[in-house]
CSV table of C-alpha atoms and ligand atoms in Angstrom, one decimal:
chain,number,residue,atom,x,y,z
A,13,UNK,CA,8.8,-5.6,-2.0
A,14,UNK,CA,5.4,-6.7,-3.3
A,15,UNK,CA,4.1,-5.2,-6.5
A,16,UNK,CA,1.1,-2.8,-6.5
A,17,UNK,CA,-1.8,-4.1,-8.6
A,18,UNK,CA,-4.6,-1.9,-7.6
A,19,UNK,CA,-8.1,-1.2,-8.7
A,20,UNK,CA,-9.8,2.0,-7.6
A,21,UNK,CA,-13.6,1.7,-7.2
A,22,UNK,CA,-15.9,4.6,-6.6
A,23,UNK,CA,-19.0,6.5,-7.8
A,24,UNK,CA,-18.6,8.9,-10.7
A,25,UNK,CA,-16.8,11.9,-9.4
A,26,UNK,CA,-15.6,10.3,-6.3
A,27,UNK,CA,-12.0,11.2,-7.3
A,28,UNK,CA,-10.6,8.0,-8.8
A,29,UNK,CA,-8.8,9.9,-11.5
A,30,UNK,CA,-7.6,12.5,-9.0
A,31,UNK,CA,-6.3,10.0,-6.5
A,32,UNK,CA,-4.6,8.1,-9.4
A,33,UNK,CA,-2.6,11.2,-10.3
A,34,UNK,CA,-1.5,11.6,-6.7
A,35,UNK,CA,-0.5,8.0,-6.5
A,36,UNK,CA,1.5,8.2,-9.8
A,37,UNK,CA,3.3,11.2,-8.3
A,38,UNK,CA,4.2,9.2,-5.1
A,39,UNK,CA,5.3,5.9,-6.7
A,40,UNK,CA,7.7,6.4,-9.6
A,41,UNK,CA,7.4,2.9,-11.0
A,42,UNK,CA,3.6,2.9,-11.0
A,43,UNK,CA,1.5,3.3,-14.2
A,44,UNK,CA,-2.2,3.5,-14.7
A,45,UNK,CA,-5.0,2.8,-17.2
A,46,UNK,CA,-8.4,4.4,-17.0
A,47,UNK,CA,-11.1,2.8,-19.1
A,48,UNK,CA,-13.0,6.1,-19.3
A,49,UNK,CA,-9.8,7.8,-20.7
A,50,UNK,CA,-9.3,5.0,-23.3
A,51,UNK,CA,-12.9,5.4,-24.5
A,52,UNK,CA,-12.7,9.2,-24.6
A,53,UNK,CA,-9.4,9.0,-26.6
A,54,UNK,CA,-11.2,6.7,-29.1
A,55,UNK,CA,-14.0,9.2,-29.4
A,56,UNK,CA,-11.6,12.1,-29.9
A,57,UNK,CA,-9.8,10.1,-32.7
A,58,UNK,CA,-13.2,9.5,-34.3
A,59,UNK,CA,-12.6,5.7,-34.6
A,60,UNK,CA,-15.4,3.1,-35.1
A,61,UNK,CA,-15.0,2.1,-31.4
A,62,UNK,CA,-15.2,5.8,-30.4
A,63,UNK,CA,-18.5,6.2,-32.4
A,64,UNK,CA,-20.1,3.3,-30.5
A,65,UNK,CA,-18.6,4.5,-27.1
A,66,UNK,CA,-19.9,8.0,-27.6
A,67,UNK,CA,-23.5,6.8,-27.9
A,68,UNK,CA,-23.4,4.9,-24.6
A,69,UNK,CA,-21.4,7.5,-22.7
A,70,UNK,CA,-23.5,10.5,-23.7
A,71,UNK,CA,-26.5,8.6,-22.4
A,72,UNK,CA,-24.8,7.6,-19.1
A,73,UNK,CA,-25.0,3.8,-19.9
A,74,UNK,CA,-22.2,1.3,-19.3
A,75,UNK,CA,-20.8,-0.1,-22.5
A,76,UNK,CA,-21.2,-3.9,-23.2
A,77,UNK,CA,-18.8,-5.9,-21.1
A,78,UNK,CA,-17.1,-7.6,-24.1
A,79,UNK,CA,-16.4,-4.3,-25.7
A,80,UNK,CA,-14.6,-2.7,-22.8
A,81,UNK,CA,-12.9,-5.9,-21.7
A,82,UNK,CA,-11.2,-6.3,-25.1
A,83,UNK,CA,-10.1,-2.7,-25.1
A,84,UNK,CA,-8.5,-2.8,-21.7
A,85,UNK,CA,-7.0,-6.3,-22.1
A,86,UNK,CA,-5.3,-5.1,-25.3
A,87,UNK,CA,-3.9,-2.1,-23.4
A,88,UNK,CA,-2.6,-4.4,-20.6
A,89,UNK,CA,-0.8,-6.6,-23.1
A,90,UNK,CA,0.6,-3.6,-25.1
A,91,UNK,CA,2.0,-2.1,-21.9
A,92,UNK,CA,3.6,-5.4,-20.9
A,93,UNK,CA,1.7,-5.6,-17.6
A,94,UNK,CA,1.1,-9.3,-17.8
A,95,UNK,CA,4.1,-10.2,-15.6
A,96,UNK,CA,4.4,-11.1,-11.9
A,97,UNK,CA,6.6,-8.1,-11.1
A,98,UNK,CA,4.5,-5.5,-12.9
A,99,UNK,CA,2.9,-2.7,-10.7
A,100,UNK,CA,-0.1,-0.8,-12.0
A,101,UNK,CA,-3.3,0.8,-11.2
A,102,UNK,CA,-6.8,0.5,-12.9
A,103,UNK,CA,-9.4,3.2,-12.8
A,104,UNK,CA,-12.9,2.4,-14.0
A,105,UNK,CA,-12.4,-1.3,-15.0
A,106,UNK,CA,-13.6,-3.8,-14.0
A,107,UNK,CA,-17.0,-2.3,-13.3
A,108,UNK,CA,-19.2,-5.5,-13.4
A,109,UNK,CA,-18.7,-9.0,-12.1
A,110,UNK,CA,-18.5,-10.2,-15.7
A,111,UNK,CA,-15.6,-7.8,-16.4
A,112,UNK,CA,-13.9,-8.8,-13.1
A,113,UNK,CA,-14.1,-12.5,-13.9
A,114,UNK,CA,-12.6,-11.9,-17.4
A,115,UNK,CA,-9.8,-9.9,-16.0
A,116,UNK,CA,-9.0,-12.5,-13.4
A,117,UNK,CA,-8.9,-15.2,-16.1
A,118,UNK,CA,-6.6,-13.0,-18.2
A,119,UNK,CA,-4.2,-12.2,-15.3
A,120,UNK,CA,-4.0,-15.5,-13.3
A,121,UNK,CA,-2.0,-17.5,-15.8
A,122,UNK,CA,0.7,-14.7,-15.7
A,123,UNK,CA,0.7,-14.6,-11.9
A,124,UNK,CA,-0.2,-11.0,-12.2
A,125,UNK,CA,-3.6,-10.8,-10.4
A,126,UNK,CA,-5.0,-7.7,-8.7
A,127,UNK,CA,-3.8,-7.6,-5.1
A,128,UNK,CA,-5.8,-4.6,-3.8
A,129,UNK,CA,-9.2,-3.1,-4.6
A,130,UNK,CA,-10.0,0.1,-2.8
A,131,UNK,CA,-13.4,1.7,-2.7
A,132,UNK,CA,-13.4,5.6,-2.5
A,133,UNK,CA,-16.4,6.3,-0.3
A,134,UNK,CA,-17.4,9.9,-0.8
A,135,UNK,CA,-20.9,11.3,0.0
A,136,UNK,CA,-23.0,11.9,-3.1
A,137,UNK,CA,-23.8,15.5,-2.0
A,138,UNK,CA,-20.1,16.3,-2.3
A,139,UNK,CA,-19.7,14.6,-5.7
A,140,UNK,CA,-22.5,16.5,-7.4
A,141,UNK,CA,-20.8,19.9,-6.7
A,142,UNK,CA,-17.5,18.6,-8.1
A,143,UNK,CA,-18.8,17.4,-11.4
A,144,UNK,CA,-20.3,20.8,-12.3
A,145,UNK,CA,-16.8,22.3,-12.1
A,146,UNK,CA,-14.8,19.6,-13.8
A,147,UNK,CA,-12.8,20.1,-17.0
A,148,UNK,CA,-10.5,17.5,-18.6
A,149,UNK,CA,-7.6,17.3,-21.0
A,150,UNK,CA,-8.7,14.3,-23.1
A,151,UNK,CA,-5.3,13.2,-24.6
A,152,UNK,CA,-3.6,12.9,-21.2
A,153,UNK,CA,-6.7,12.3,-19.0
A,154,UNK,CA,-5.6,15.2,-16.7
A,155,UNK,CA,-8.4,16.5,-14.6
A,156,UNK,CA,-9.1,20.0,-13.3
A,157,UNK,CA,-11.7,21.5,-11.1
A,158,UNK,CA,-12.5,25.3,-11.2
A,159,UNK,CA,-12.6,25.5,-7.5
A,160,UNK,CA,-10.4,22.6,-6.2
A,161,UNK,CA,-7.5,22.5,-8.7
A,162,UNK,CA,-8.0,25.1,-11.5
A,163,UNK,CA,-5.7,25.3,-14.5
A,164,UNK,CA,-2.9,27.9,-14.4
A,165,UNK,CA,-4.4,29.6,-17.5
A,166,UNK,CA,-8.2,29.6,-17.9
A,167,UNK,CA,-9.4,26.8,-20.2
A,168,UNK,CA,-5.9,25.4,-21.0
A,169,UNK,CA,-4.0,22.3,-19.9
A,170,UNK,CA,-1.0,23.1,-17.6
A,171,UNK,CA,1.5,21.0,-19.4
A,172,UNK,CA,0.6,21.2,-23.1
A,173,UNK,CA,-1.4,24.5,-23.3
A,174,UNK,CA,-4.0,22.6,-25.3
A,175,UNK,CA,-7.7,23.4,-24.7
A,176,UNK,CA,-9.7,21.7,-21.9
A,177,UNK,CA,-13.1,20.4,-22.5
A,178,UNK,CA,-16.3,19.7,-20.5
A,179,UNK,CA,-17.3,16.0,-20.6
A,180,UNK,CA,-20.6,15.6,-22.3
A,181,UNK,CA,-21.7,13.2,-19.6
A,182,UNK,CA,-21.2,15.7,-16.8
A,183,UNK,CA,-24.7,17.2,-17.1
A,184,UNK,CA,-27.1,16.8,-14.2
A,185,UNK,CA,-29.4,14.4,-16.1
A,186,UNK,CA,-26.6,12.1,-17.5
A,187,UNK,CA,-24.8,12.2,-14.2
A,188,UNK,CA,-27.9,10.9,-12.4
A,189,UNK,CA,-28.0,7.9,-14.8
A,190,UNK,CA,-24.3,7.2,-14.2
A,191,UNK,CA,-24.8,7.2,-10.5
A,192,UNK,CA,-27.8,4.7,-10.9
A,193,UNK,CA,-25.5,2.4,-13.0
A,194,UNK,CA,-22.9,2.6,-10.3
A,195,UNK,CA,-25.4,1.8,-7.5
A,196,UNK,CA,-26.7,-1.3,-9.5
A,197,UNK,CA,-23.3,-2.8,-10.3
A,198,UNK,CA,-21.1,-2.0,-7.3
A,199,UNK,CA,-22.6,-4.3,-4.7
A,200,UNK,CA,-21.9,-7.6,-6.5
A,201,UNK,CA,-18.5,-6.3,-7.7
A,202,UNK,CA,-17.5,-5.5,-4.1
A,203,UNK,CA,-18.7,-8.9,-3.0
A,204,UNK,CA,-16.6,-10.6,-5.7
A,205,UNK,CA,-13.4,-8.9,-4.4
A,206,UNK,CA,-14.4,-9.2,-0.7
A,207,UNK,CA,-14.7,-13.0,-1.2
A,208,UNK,CA,-11.1,-13.0,-2.7
A,209,UNK,CA,-10.1,-11.0,0.4
A,210,UNK,CA,-8.6,-7.9,-1.3
A,211,UNK,CA,-11.4,-5.3,-0.8
A,212,UNK,CA,-10.6,-2.1,1.2
A,213,UNK,CA,-12.5,1.1,1.8
A,214,UNK,CA,-11.5,4.7,2.4
A,215,UNK,CA,-14.0,7.3,3.4
A,216,UNK,CA,-14.0,11.1,3.4
A,217,UNK,CA,-14.9,14.3,1.7
A,218,UNK,CA,-11.5,15.7,0.9
A,219,UNK,CA,-8.2,14.4,-0.6
A,220,UNK,CA,-6.5,15.3,2.7
A,221,UNK,CA,-8.6,12.7,4.4
A,222,UNK,CA,-8.7,10.1,1.6
A,223,UNK,CA,-5.2,10.1,0.3
A,224,UNK,CA,-3.3,9.2,3.5
A,225,UNK,CA,-5.7,6.3,4.1
A,226,UNK,CA,-5.0,5.1,0.5
A,227,UNK,CA,-1.3,5.4,1.1
A,228,UNK,CA,-1.5,3.5,4.3
A,229,UNK,CA,-3.2,0.5,2.6
A,230,UNK,CA,-0.7,0.4,-0.2
A,231,UNK,CA,2.3,0.7,2.0
A,232,UNK,CA,1.1,-2.1,4.2
A,233,UNK,CA,0.6,-4.3,1.1
A,234,UNK,CA,4.1,-3.4,-0.2
A,235,UNK,CA,5.7,-4.5,3.0
A,236,UNK,CA,3.6,-7.6,3.5
A,237,UNK,CA,5.4,-10.8,2.6
B,18,LIG,P1,-15.3,7.0,-16.3
B,18,LIG,O1,-14.5,8.0,-17.1
B,18,LIG,O2,-14.6,5.9,-15.7
B,18,LIG,O3,-16.2,7.9,-15.3
B,18,LIG,P2,-16.7,7.6,-13.9
B,18,LIG,O4,-16.5,6.3,-13.2
B,18,LIG,O5,-18.1,8.1,-14.0
B,18,LIG,O6,-15.8,8.5,-13.0
B,18,LIG,P3,-15.4,10.0,-13.2
B,18,LIG,O7,-14.3,10.1,-14.2
B,18,LIG,O8,-16.6,10.8,-13.5
B,18,LIG,O9,-14.9,10.4,-11.8
B,18,LIG,P4,-13.6,10.2,-11.0
B,18,LIG,O10,-14.0,9.3,-9.8
B,18,LIG,O11,-12.4,9.7,-11.8
B,18,LIG,O12,-13.5,11.6,-10.4
B,18,LIG,P5,-12.4,12.8,-10.7
B,18,LIG,O13,-11.1,12.4,-10.1
B,18,LIG,O14,-12.5,13.2,-12.1
B,18,LIG,O15,-16.4,6.4,-17.3
B,18,LIG,C1,-17.2,7.3,-18.1
B,18,LIG,C2,-18.1,6.4,-18.9
B,18,LIG,O16,-17.4,5.5,-19.8
B,18,LIG,C3,-19.1,5.5,-18.1
B,18,LIG,O17,-20.3,6.2,-17.7
B,18,LIG,C4,-19.4,4.4,-19.1
B,18,LIG,O18,-20.3,4.8,-20.1
B,18,LIG,C5,-18.0,4.2,-19.8
B,18,LIG,N1,-17.2,3.2,-19.2
B,18,LIG,C6,-16.0,3.4,-18.6
B,18,LIG,N2,-15.5,2.3,-18.1
B,18,LIG,C7,-16.4,1.3,-18.3
B,18,LIG,C8,-16.5,-0.1,-18.0
B,18,LIG,N3,-15.5,-0.7,-17.3
B,18,LIG,N4,-17.5,-0.8,-18.4
B,18,LIG,C9,-18.5,-0.2,-19.2
B,18,LIG,N5,-18.6,1.1,-19.5
B,18,LIG,C10,-17.5,1.9,-19.0
B,18,LIG,O19,-13.0,13.9,-9.8
B,18,LIG,C11,-14.2,14.5,-10.1
B,18,LIG,C12,-14.0,16.1,-9.9
B,18,LIG,O20,-13.9,16.3,-8.6
B,18,LIG,C13,-12.8,16.7,-10.6
B,18,LIG,O21,-13.2,17.9,-11.1
B,18,LIG,C14,-11.8,16.8,-9.6
B,18,LIG,O22,-10.8,17.8,-9.8
B,18,LIG,C15,-12.6,17.0,-8.3
B,18,LIG,N6,-12.1,16.4,-7.1
B,18,LIG,C16,-11.5,15.2,-7.0
B,18,LIG,N7,-11.1,15.0,-5.7
B,18,LIG,C17,-11.4,16.1,-5.1
B,18,LIG,C18,-11.3,16.5,-3.7
B,18,LIG,N8,-10.7,15.8,-2.8
B,18,LIG,N9,-11.7,17.7,-3.3
B,18,LIG,C19,-12.3,18.6,-4.2
B,18,LIG,N10,-12.5,18.2,-5.6
B,18,LIG,C20,-12.0,17.0,-6.0
């Protein structure tokens, strides 16, 4: 069976984190890294990296490529993912062609390149509604939505009972800037992966429509020799 080495692409709020959770529940051997979660954990721990990240994130700007690349590459090494048999999923990184090229250079010598990139194509009108109702548990990255998947107890994480927080970049103003950043960077990024021949797209407004399409792409890749 082929390994899964998947990047989920999509606008802010398109459901990358949500689909990641569903995939982890479906594939026992799969693990994931979200660049946004890594950055938010640095902010919560009040590290120097976190201090820099907070300034960019609260303003809806992408962090400098070198900064995020080093953070994620270190995580890949720490997790032991630089091996041909490893299966994993990336959420939020790479986000620019520069990041994509750096990642490719990092993975290719280990024969551990990405083998699938899937764009989640969700209408922007749907996304805006979701963001207003999102709450997160920062240490784990678990995501809730007051209408779609509310916590069992108001304001608390289902597994740890710890408090949920609202992301500071989920305001209407900052969200607009994040969408602009996405629109500016996604076209060349998609071209980069289309040229390699690993870009796919799934479209829809609900997980019931998106998730089966995602599963289908992965299952075909797993069987393909
Ligand atoms: P990051 O954390 O990556 O944020 P993002 O890409 O803006 O994506 P989101 O986390 O907002 O959304 P999502 O697609 O995961 O949606 P979710 O599943 O939560 O990045 C944050 C910031 O960090 C960036 O702005 C940047 O500053 C910095 N950064 C990160 N990576 C970087 C990089 N590589 N380079 C430079 N800077 C970087 O879903 C959203 C909501 O909708 C949730 O409430 C969820 O419950 C709900 N929902 C999901 N699916 C459904 C559904 N089917 N039906 C109903 N509700 C749903």
